Short mmCIF file of C-alpha atoms in Angstrom, two decimals:
data_model
loop_
_atom_site.label_atom_id
_atom_site.label_comp_id
_atom_site.label_asym_id
_atom_site.label_seq_id
_atom_site.Cartn_x
_atom_site.Cartn_y
_atom_site.Cartn_z
CA GLU D 10 20.28 19.50 -41.87
CA ARG D 11 21.65 16.06 -42.71
CA ALA D 12 18.18 14.89 -43.66
CA SER D 13 17.82 17.83 -46.04
CA GLU D 14 21.28 17.09 -47.47
CA SER D 15 20.36 13.44 -48.03
CA ILE D 16 17.11 14.50 -49.73
CA SER D 17 19.01 16.92 -51.98
CA GLN D 18 21.45 14.13 -52.87
CA LEU D 19 18.51 11.86 -53.72
CA LYS D 20 17.05 14.59 -55.94
CA HIS D 21 20.42 14.95 -57.65
CA ALA D 22 20.56 11.18 -58.17
CA LEU D 23 17.06 11.25 -59.63
CA ALA D 24 18.11 14.04 -61.99
CA LYS D 25 21.09 11.94 -63.07
CA GLY D 26 18.80 8.97 -63.53
CA ASP D 27 16.62 11.01 -65.90
CA GLY D 28 19.69 11.90 -68.04
CA ASP D 29 21.40 8.48 -67.91
CA THR D 30 20.18 4.94 -68.60
CA GLY D 31 20.04 3.65 -65.03
CA PHE D 32 20.50 4.39 -61.39
CA ASP D 33 24.01 3.98 -60.01
CA GLN D 34 24.17 1.55 -57.11
CA SER D 35 26.91 3.54 -55.36
CA SER D 36 24.70 6.64 -55.25
CA VAL D 37 21.89 4.53 -53.84
CA ASP D 38 24.22 3.18 -51.16
CA GLU D 39 25.46 6.68 -50.43
CA GLY D 40 21.90 7.97 -50.22
CA SER D 41 20.93 5.11 -47.91
CA ASP D 42 24.01 5.77 -45.76
CA ASN D 43 23.08 9.44 -45.60
CA VAL D 44 19.54 8.49 -44.69
CA ASP D 45 20.87 6.17 -41.97
CA ARG D 46 23.15 8.90 -40.65
CA ALA D 47 20.20 11.28 -40.73
CA CYS D 48 18.14 8.76 -38.74
CA ASP D 49 20.98 8.29 -36.24
CA ASP D 50 21.39 12.04 -35.80
CA CYS D 51 17.64 12.56 -35.61
CA GLY D 52 17.51 10.07 -32.76
CA THR D 53 18.99 12.72 -30.48
CA ALA D 54 15.94 14.97 -30.92
CA ALA D 55 12.47 13.48 -30.38
CA SER D 56 10.62 16.01 -32.50
CA GLN D 57 12.88 15.56 -35.55
CA GLU D 58 12.63 11.79 -35.19
CA LEU D 59 8.85 11.97 -35.21
CA GLN D 60 8.90 14.24 -38.26
CA HIS D 61 11.35 12.27 -40.43
CA SER D 62 10.90 8.66 -39.30
CA HIS D 63 7.96 7.89 -41.60
CA ALA D 64 9.56 9.40 -44.70
CA VAL D 65 12.90 7.72 -43.97
CA ASN D 66 11.23 4.34 -43.51
CA GLN D 67 9.46 4.67 -46.84
CA LEU D 68 12.72 5.68 -48.53
CA LYS D 69 14.43 2.64 -47.04
CA ILE D 70 11.63 0.36 -48.21
CA LEU D 71 11.82 1.69 -51.76
CA LEU D 72 15.63 1.43 -51.85
CA GLN D 73 15.53 -2.15 -50.55
CA HIS D 74 12.86 -3.00 -53.11
CA GLN D 75 15.02 -1.53 -55.87
CA GLU D 76 18.08 -3.49 -54.68
CA ARG D 77 16.06 -6.70 -54.52
CA MET D 78 14.72 -6.18 -58.01
CA GLU D 79 18.24 -5.54 -59.32
CA SER D 80 19.62 -8.61 -57.51
CA GLU D 81 16.85 -10.85 -58.89
CA GLU D 82 17.62 -9.94 -62.48
CA SER D 83 19.20 -12.79 -64.40
CA PRO D 84 22.43 -12.36 -66.40
CA SER D 85 20.43 -12.79 -69.58
CA ARG D 86 18.11 -10.00 -68.53
CA ARG D 87 21.12 -7.84 -67.72
CA LYS D 88 22.66 -8.60 -71.13
CA LYS D 89 19.39 -7.73 -72.75
CA SER D 90 19.28 -4.55 -70.74
CA PHE D 91 22.76 -3.68 -72.08
CA HIS D 92 21.60 -4.37 -75.61
CA LYS D 93 18.29 -2.59 -75.07
CA PRO D 94 18.89 0.33 -72.70
CA THR D 95 15.89 2.18 -73.99
CA GLU D 96 13.55 -0.53 -72.67
CA ALA D 97 15.16 -0.72 -69.16
CA VAL D 98 15.19 3.00 -68.57
CA PRO D 99 11.43 3.42 -68.16
CA ALA D 100 11.24 0.56 -65.60
CA ASP D 101 14.03 2.04 -63.48
CA LEU D 102 12.58 5.49 -63.83
CA SER D 103 9.13 4.19 -62.89
CA ALA D 104 10.61 2.65 -59.71
CA LEU D 105 12.58 5.78 -58.89
CA SER D 106 9.82 8.18 -59.82
CA ASP D 107 7.93 6.93 -56.74
CA LEU D 108 10.49 8.76 -54.62
CA VAL D 109 9.57 12.13 -56.09
CA PRO D 110 6.10 12.50 -54.46
CA ILE D 111 7.54 11.31 -51.14
CA ILE D 112 10.22 13.99 -51.28
CA ASN D 113 7.77 16.62 -52.47
CA ASP D 114 5.16 15.63 -49.86
CA GLN D 115 7.63 15.69 -46.96
CA SER D 116 5.95 18.71 -45.39
CA GLN D 117 2.60 16.93 -45.54
CA TYR D 118 4.12 13.88 -43.82
CA ILE D 119 5.61 16.14 -41.17
CA ASN D 120 2.28 17.92 -40.60
CA HIS D 121 0.52 14.58 -40.41
CA LEU D 122 3.03 13.31 -37.86
CA GLU D 123 2.71 16.53 -35.84
CA ALA D 124 -1.07 16.12 -35.83
CA GLU D 125 -0.67 12.52 -34.63
CA VAL D 126 1.73 13.63 -31.91
CA LYS D 127 -0.72 16.31 -30.81
CA PHE D 128 -3.55 13.77 -30.76
CA TYR D 129 -1.42 11.36 -28.70
CA LYS D 130 -0.55 14.16 -26.27
CA GLU D 131 -4.24 15.01 -25.84
CA GLU D 132 -5.06 11.35 -25.24
CA LEU D 133 -2.21 11.15 -22.73
CA CYS D 134 -3.55 14.21 -20.89
CA GLU D 135 -7.02 12.65 -20.77
CA LEU D 136 -5.54 9.42 -19.43
CA LYS D 137 -3.65 11.37 -16.78
CA ASP D 138 -6.87 13.16 -15.77
CA ARG D 139 -8.67 9.82 -15.52
CA GLU D 140 -5.81 8.41 -13.50
CA GLN D 141 -5.98 11.36 -11.11
CA ALA D 142 -9.74 10.86 -10.74
CA VAL D 143 -9.29 7.14 -10.06
CA LEU D 144 -6.52 7.88 -7.54
CA PHE D 145 -8.73 10.42 -5.77
CA GLU D 146 -11.60 7.93 -5.62
CA ASN D 147 -9.21 5.25 -4.38
CA GLU D 148 -7.97 7.60 -1.67
CA GLU D 149 -11.53 8.27 -0.52
CA LEU D 150 -12.33 4.55 -0.45
CA HIS D 151 -9.08 3.93 1.46
CA GLN D 152 -10.06 6.51 4.06
CA LYS D 153 -13.52 4.94 4.47
CA LEU D 154 -12.01 1.46 4.74
CA LYS D 155 -9.48 2.70 7.27
CA PHE D 156 -12.17 4.22 9.47
CA LEU D 157 -14.30 1.06 9.27
CA THR D 158 -11.26 -1.11 10.09
CA ALA D 159 -10.40 1.10 13.05
CA GLU D 160 -13.94 0.80 14.40
CA CYS D 161 -13.93 -3.00 13.98
CA ILE D 162 -10.51 -3.26 15.65
CA LEU D 163 -11.63 -1.16 18.61
CA ARG D 164 -14.81 -3.22 19.02
CA GLU D 165 -12.99 -6.55 18.82
CA GLN D 166 -10.20 -5.35 21.12
CA THR D 167 -12.79 -4.25 23.69
CA LEU D 168 -14.42 -7.68 23.64
CA LEU D 169 -10.99 -9.38 23.80
CA ASP D 170 -9.87 -7.28 26.78
CA THR D 171 -13.13 -8.02 28.61
CA SER D 172 -12.83 -11.77 28.00
CA ALA D 173 -9.12 -11.72 28.95
CA ASN D 174 -9.86 -9.93 32.22
CA THR D 175 -12.60 -12.45 33.03
CA GLN D 176 -10.29 -15.37 32.16
CA ASN D 177 -7.43 -14.01 34.29
CA SER D 178 -9.75 -13.48 37.27
CA ARG D 179 -10.54 -17.24 37.35
CA PRO D 180 -8.07 -19.86 38.83
CA VAL D 181 -5.66 -21.44 36.38
CA GLY D 182 -6.21 -25.06 37.41
CA ALA D 183 -10.00 -24.93 37.23
CA LYS D 184 -11.67 -27.80 35.43
CA ASP D 185 -14.47 -25.69 33.99
CA CYS D 186 -13.22 -24.67 30.54
CA SER D 187 -16.40 -22.94 29.42
CA THR D 188 -15.93 -19.71 27.47
CA PRO D 189 -16.45 -16.61 29.68
CA GLN D 190 -19.25 -14.32 28.62
CA PRO D 191 -18.27 -10.69 27.94
CA VAL D 192 -19.71 -7.95 30.09
CA THR D 193 -22.53 -6.31 28.18
CA SER D 194 -23.22 -3.31 30.41
CA SER D 195 -23.00 -0.06 28.46
CA PRO D 196 -20.88 1.95 31.02
CA ALA D 197 -18.21 -0.77 31.22
CA HIS D 198 -18.25 -1.13 27.43
CA HIS D 199 -17.77 2.59 26.90
CA LYS D 200 -15.09 2.67 29.59
CA ASP D 201 -13.13 -0.17 27.93
CA GLN D 202 -13.57 1.44 24.53
CA ALA D 203 -12.25 4.75 25.87
CA PHE D 204 -9.30 2.93 27.42
CA VAL D 205 -8.50 1.16 24.14
CA THR D 206 -8.84 4.41 22.21
CA ALA D 207 -6.48 6.15 24.61
CA ALA D 208 -3.94 3.29 24.47
CA SER D 209 -4.03 2.75 20.70
CA GLY D 210 -1.19 5.17 20.07
CA ASP D 211 1.20 3.60 22.58
CA LYS D 212 2.86 0.84 20.58
CA ALA D 213 5.35 -0.13 23.29
CA GLN D 214 2.58 -0.72 25.83
CA TRP D 215 0.69 -2.87 23.34
CA THR D 216 3.81 -4.92 22.69
CA LEU D 217 4.44 -5.38 26.43
CA GLU D 218 0.86 -6.47 27.08
CA LEU D 219 0.94 -8.92 24.18
CA ASP D 220 4.24 -10.37 25.43
CA ASN D 221 2.81 -10.79 28.94
CA LEU D 222 -0.28 -12.46 27.51
CA LYS D 223 1.90 -14.73 25.40
CA LEU D 224 3.98 -15.73 28.46
CA LEU D 225 0.82 -16.43 30.46
CA TYR D 226 -0.60 -18.65 27.71
CA GLN D 227 2.77 -20.39 27.36
CA GLU D 228 2.81 -21.21 31.08
CA LYS D 229 -0.75 -22.52 30.86
CA VAL D 230 0.20 -24.66 27.87
CA ASN D 231 3.23 -26.07 29.71
CA ILE D 232 1.12 -26.91 32.78
CA LEU D 233 -1.53 -28.60 30.65
CA ASP D 234 1.15 -30.53 28.74
CA ALA D 235 2.58 -31.81 32.03
CA GLN D 236 -0.91 -32.84 33.17
CA ILE D 237 -1.52 -34.60 29.86
CA GLN D 238 1.79 -36.48 30.15
CA SER D 239 1.02 -37.64 33.71
CA LEU D 240 -2.53 -38.64 32.73
CA ARG D 241 -1.24 -40.59 29.76
CA LYS D 242 1.27 -42.36 32.00
CA ASP D 243 -1.47 -43.27 34.52
CA LEU D 244 -3.70 -44.37 31.67
CA SER D 245 -1.02 -46.65 30.23
CA GLU D 246 -0.41 -48.20 33.68
CA SER D 247 -4.14 -48.70 34.22
CA GLN D 248 -4.54 -50.28 30.79
CA LYS D 249 -1.62 -52.62 31.53
CA THR D 250 -3.18 -53.60 34.88
CA CYS D 251 -6.54 -54.10 33.20
CA LYS D 252 -4.99 -56.36 30.57
CA ASP D 253 -3.28 -58.41 33.29
CA LEU D 254 -6.54 -58.78 35.19
CA GLU D 255 -8.40 -59.74 32.03
CA GLY D 256 -5.76 -62.38 31.33
CA ARG D 257 -6.08 -63.77 34.85
CA LEU D 258 -9.88 -63.77 34.52
CA LYS D 259 -9.72 -65.65 31.26
CA HIS D 260 -7.33 -68.16 32.84
CA GLN D 261 -9.68 -68.69 35.80
CA LYS D 262 -12.64 -69.09 33.44
CA SER D 263 -10.74 -71.67 31.41
CA LEU D 264 -9.81 -73.58 34.58
CA PHE D 265 -13.41 -73.46 35.80
CA SER D 266 -14.76 -74.68 32.48
CA ALA D 267 -12.14 -77.45 32.38
CA ARG D 268 -13.11 -78.61 35.88
CA ASN D 269 -16.81 -78.53 35.05
CA SER D 270 -16.24 -80.55 31.90
CA SER D 271 -14.05 -83.16 33.67
CA GLN D 272 -17.06 -85.50 34.26
CA VAL D 273 -16.79 -88.58 32.05
CA GLY D 274 -19.95 -90.22 30.65
CA GLY D 275 -20.55 -93.78 29.58
CA LEU D 276 -18.64 -95.52 32.41
CA CYS D 277 -19.11 -99.04 33.53
CA LEU D 278 -21.01 -99.86 36.70
CA HIS D 279 -17.90 -100.35 38.80
CA CYS D 280 -16.31 -97.16 37.52
CA ALA D 281 -19.55 -95.24 37.95
CA GLN D 282 -19.85 -96.40 41.55
CA HIS D 283 -16.23 -95.45 42.13
CA GLU D 284 -16.81 -92.04 40.54
CA ALA D 285 -19.94 -91.49 42.61
CA VAL D 286 -18.03 -92.32 45.75
CA LEU D 287 -15.26 -89.91 44.81
CA ALA D 288 -17.77 -87.20 43.87
CA GLN D 289 -19.63 -87.57 47.10
CA THR D 290 -16.39 -87.63 49.01
CA HIS D 291 -14.98 -84.51 47.34
CA CYS D 292 -18.32 -82.64 46.94
CA ASN D 293 -17.53 -80.10 49.56
CA VAL D 294 -14.14 -79.42 48.01
CA HIS D 295 -15.71 -78.66 44.61
CA VAL D 296 -18.36 -76.46 46.16
CA GLN D 297 -15.74 -74.49 48.03
CA THR D 298 -13.62 -74.18 44.89
CA ILE D 299 -16.63 -72.96 42.89
CA GLU D 300 -17.51 -70.43 45.56
CA ARG D 301 -13.92 -69.24 45.77
CA LEU D 302 -13.71 -68.87 41.99
CA SER D 303 -17.04 -67.06 41.93
CA ARG D 304 -15.81 -64.64 44.56
CA GLU D 305 -12.56 -64.09 42.64
CA ARG D 306 -14.58 -63.58 39.45
CA ASP D 307 -16.81 -61.04 41.16
CA ASP D 308 -13.78 -59.25 42.59
CA LEU D 309 -12.13 -59.20 39.19
CA MET D 310 -15.31 -57.88 37.55
CA ASP D 311 -15.57 -55.15 40.18
CA ALA D 312 -11.92 -54.26 39.66
CA LEU D 313 -12.46 -54.27 35.88
CA VAL D 314 -15.51 -51.99 36.19
CA SER D 315 -13.61 -49.62 38.46
CA LEU D 316 -10.65 -49.63 36.09
CA ARG D 317 -12.95 -48.90 33.14
CA GLN D 318 -14.52 -46.04 35.07
CA SER D 319 -11.07 -44.69 35.93
CA VAL D 320 -10.04 -45.02 32.26
CA LYS D 321 -13.17 -43.12 31.21
CA GLU D 322 -12.45 -40.44 33.80
CA MET D 323 -8.84 -40.17 32.60
CA GLN D 324 -10.01 -39.96 28.99
CA GLN D 325 -12.47 -37.26 29.98
CA ARG D 326 -9.74 -35.36 31.82
CA GLU D 327 -7.45 -35.77 28.81
CA SER D 328 -10.15 -34.46 26.46
CA ASN D 329 -10.76 -31.52 28.81
CA ALA D 330 -7.03 -30.82 28.92
CA CYS D 331 -6.86 -31.01 25.12
CA LYS D 332 -9.78 -28.62 24.88
CA GLN D 333 -8.07 -26.24 27.27
CA VAL D 334 -4.87 -26.44 25.22
CA GLU D 335 -6.81 -25.82 22.01
CA HIS D 336 -8.58 -22.90 23.64
CA ALA D 337 -5.25 -21.49 24.85
CA VAL D 338 -3.72 -21.91 21.38
CA GLN D 339 -6.75 -20.25 19.84
CA MET D 340 -6.47 -17.37 22.29
CA ALA D 341 -2.76 -17.05 21.48
CA GLU D 342 -3.51 -17.01 17.76
CA GLU D 343 -6.21 -14.40 18.30
CA ALA D 344 -3.75 -12.36 20.34
CA ASN D 345 -1.19 -12.60 17.53
CA PHE D 346 -3.85 -11.63 15.02
CA GLU D 347 -4.87 -8.67 17.16
CA LYS D 348 -1.21 -7.71 17.47
CA THR D 349 -0.84 -7.83 13.69
CA LYS D 350 -3.97 -5.75 13.23
CA ALA D 351 -2.72 -3.28 15.82
CA LEU D 352 0.63 -3.02 14.02
CA VAL D 353 -1.15 -2.50 10.70
CA HIS D 354 -3.35 0.12 12.32
CA CYS D 355 -0.28 1.84 13.78
CA GLU D 356 1.38 1.78 10.38
CA GLN D 357 -1.74 3.27 8.80
CA LEU D 358 -1.85 5.95 11.50
CA ARG D 359 1.83 6.68 10.91
CA SER D 360 1.29 7.04 7.17
CA GLU D 361 -1.76 9.21 7.83
CA MET D 362 0.28 11.39 10.18
CA GLU D 363 3.02 11.66 7.57
CA ARG D 364 0.46 12.66 4.96
CA GLN D 365 -1.12 15.20 7.30
CA LYS D 366 2.34 16.51 8.17
CA ASN D 367 3.25 16.93 4.50
CA TYR D 368 -0.10 18.58 3.81
CA LEU D 369 0.32 20.97 6.75
CA GLU D 370 3.89 21.75 5.71
CA LYS D 371 2.68 22.57 2.21
CA GLU D 372 -0.12 24.72 3.64
CA LEU D 373 2.36 26.46 5.94
CA ALA D 374 4.71 27.13 3.04
CA ALA D 375 1.82 28.46 0.98
CA GLN D 376 0.65 30.68 3.84
CA LEU D 377 4.19 31.95 4.42
CA SER D 378 4.63 32.73 0.74
CA LYS D 379 1.23 34.42 0.67
CA ARG D 380 2.12 36.39 3.78
CA ALA D 381 5.46 37.39 2.25
CA ASP D 382 3.68 38.52 -0.91
CA ASP D 383 1.16 40.51 1.14
CA LYS D 384 3.98 42.04 3.16
CA GLU D 385 5.82 42.97 -0.02
CA ALA D 386 2.66 44.50 -1.50
CA LEU D 387 2.03 46.43 1.74
CA ARG D 388 5.66 47.59 1.75
CA ARG D 389 5.33 48.84 -1.81
CA GLU D 390 2.06 50.57 -0.98
CA MET D 391 3.57 52.23 2.11
CA LYS D 392 6.58 53.31 0.08
CA LYS D 393 4.28 54.82 -2.52
CA GLU D 394 2.24 56.60 0.16
CA ARG D 395 5.45 57.85 1.78
CA GLU D 396 6.65 59.19 -1.55
CA ASP D 397 3.26 60.86 -2.07
CA LEU D 398 3.44 62.40 1.41
CA ALA D 399 7.00 63.57 0.78
CA ALA D 400 5.88 65.18 -2.47
CA MET D 401 2.94 66.76 -0.66
CA VAL D 402 5.23 68.05 2.12
CA THR D 403 7.59 69.48 -0.48
CA ALA D 404 4.70 71.21 -2.24
CA LEU D 405 3.37 72.55 1.07
CA SER D 406 6.82 73.77 2.06
CA LYS D 407 7.05 75.58 -1.24
CA ASP D 408 3.60 77.12 -0.65
CA VAL D 409 4.66 78.14 2.88
CA ALA D 410 7.80 79.76 1.50
CA VAL D 411 5.72 81.65 -1.04
CA LEU D 412 3.28 82.74 1.65
CA GLU D 413 6.13 83.80 3.93
CA ALA D 414 7.56 85.86 1.09
CA GLN D 415 4.15 87.43 0.57
CA VAL D 416 3.87 88.13 4.31
CA GLU D 417 7.29 89.74 4.34
CA ARG D 418 6.36 91.82 1.30
CA LEU D 419 3.09 92.86 2.91
CA THR D 420 4.94 93.67 6.14
CA ARG D 421 7.39 95.83 4.27
CA GLU D 422 4.53 97.55 2.46
CA LYS D 423 2.77 98.06 5.77
CA ASN D 424 5.88 99.54 7.32
CA SER D 425 6.33 101.82 4.34
CA LEU D 426 2.70 102.88 4.57
CA VAL D 427 3.06 103.50 8.30
CA ASN D 428 6.13 105.61 7.64
CA GLN D 429 4.29 107.51 4.94
CA LEU D 430 1.37 108.01 7.32
CA GLU D 431 3.67 109.32 10.01
CA GLU D 432 5.30 111.66 7.53
CA SER D 433 1.88 112.82 6.34
CA GLN D 434 0.79 113.37 9.94
CA GLY D 435 3.98 115.35 10.60
CA GLN D 436 3.42 117.43 7.51
CA LEU D 437 -0.19 117.96 8.53
CA ALA D 438 0.86 119.01 12.00
CA SER D 439 3.42 121.38 10.61
CA HIS D 440 0.85 122.72 8.20
CA GLU D 441 -1.66 123.22 11.02
CA MET D 442 0.96 125.03 13.03
CA GLU D 443 1.68 127.29 10.11
CA MET D 444 -2.01 127.89 9.70
CA ASN D 445 -2.33 128.74 13.35
CA LYS D 446 0.57 131.11 13.06
CA VAL D 447 -1.07 132.77 10.12
#
């Protein structure tokens, strides 16, 4: 209504503009205010906003253009317009005459906007249909992926349980850290798979087993850490002893080389004779010293070889312990991964059960409503049949009453006829008696 009022005011302003020399700015402001109020009020209703928004926007654009043209006019142009009103009137009227087809073609704009809205609604419906199709396809793919994931989880859990049972059956402190081979016999495999399938729904049991497995691996890791610490301590002591022995060996070698190089060349005859006498005198002492040093060197070399062998053995034991720790950590990570997969599988099963429950509840409600409708239809049909039977009984009772009346009438007629017959017989008897008398 306000939009129509604003349009009527604009028409009135245009009519005034045709009679006068120009368009009053106050009427333009009033028309624009009315148009703004119309737009504000039309914002409460979506359909009216769609119908009038285009026309209102064009009206605003034209009014702003008119105001800008009037503001850009120079004072000299305005003075000339006062002196020559006949020349300014056609320009203003030409600018304002553009509003007339917009006002006259408002219904066409509205129809065009309604057609666009209808087209957008149809496109929205098509998009919704496509979205439903994509969601349905996504649901099917999700179901397939869920089944495949469940099969993979069951297969991997079967292999993990078999390997865990084999690992637990072996002693903890064994040095052989080779990976146990899973049992490949088909009856045991099917038995383990059936056990895993039966225990997949029991989340508490899974959690307890995973906690026990985690504690077992933690104890193994602690034991191996203690072994590694002791081996490292022994290794450090052995390396220290080896370094001490190497230092002593080097010292003995330096002493032996110094004693061997203690002979002095280029002596005089007297000194050489004196040296020869001393060498011959102390020859046995040098030989004994050399033999003793050789024996010490051999002992030190043997000790060094044994220490190197012990170091190699300790390094091998340390590497084996590290491998066992890595294997235990890997098994713990695999157990955590299996736990996560089991939790995800349980969550998927829970969501599937919720979906099945909702679907069954909907089906039950539909069946109950259908049963109630059938019961109501049967009740109406039985009521109609009962009314028909009551009408039939009423008609039959009426017929019986009529027949009883006819029977009573016939009985009365029969009785009257019997009485008449008896009277006739009496008259005949009396007549026969009179005839006999005659």
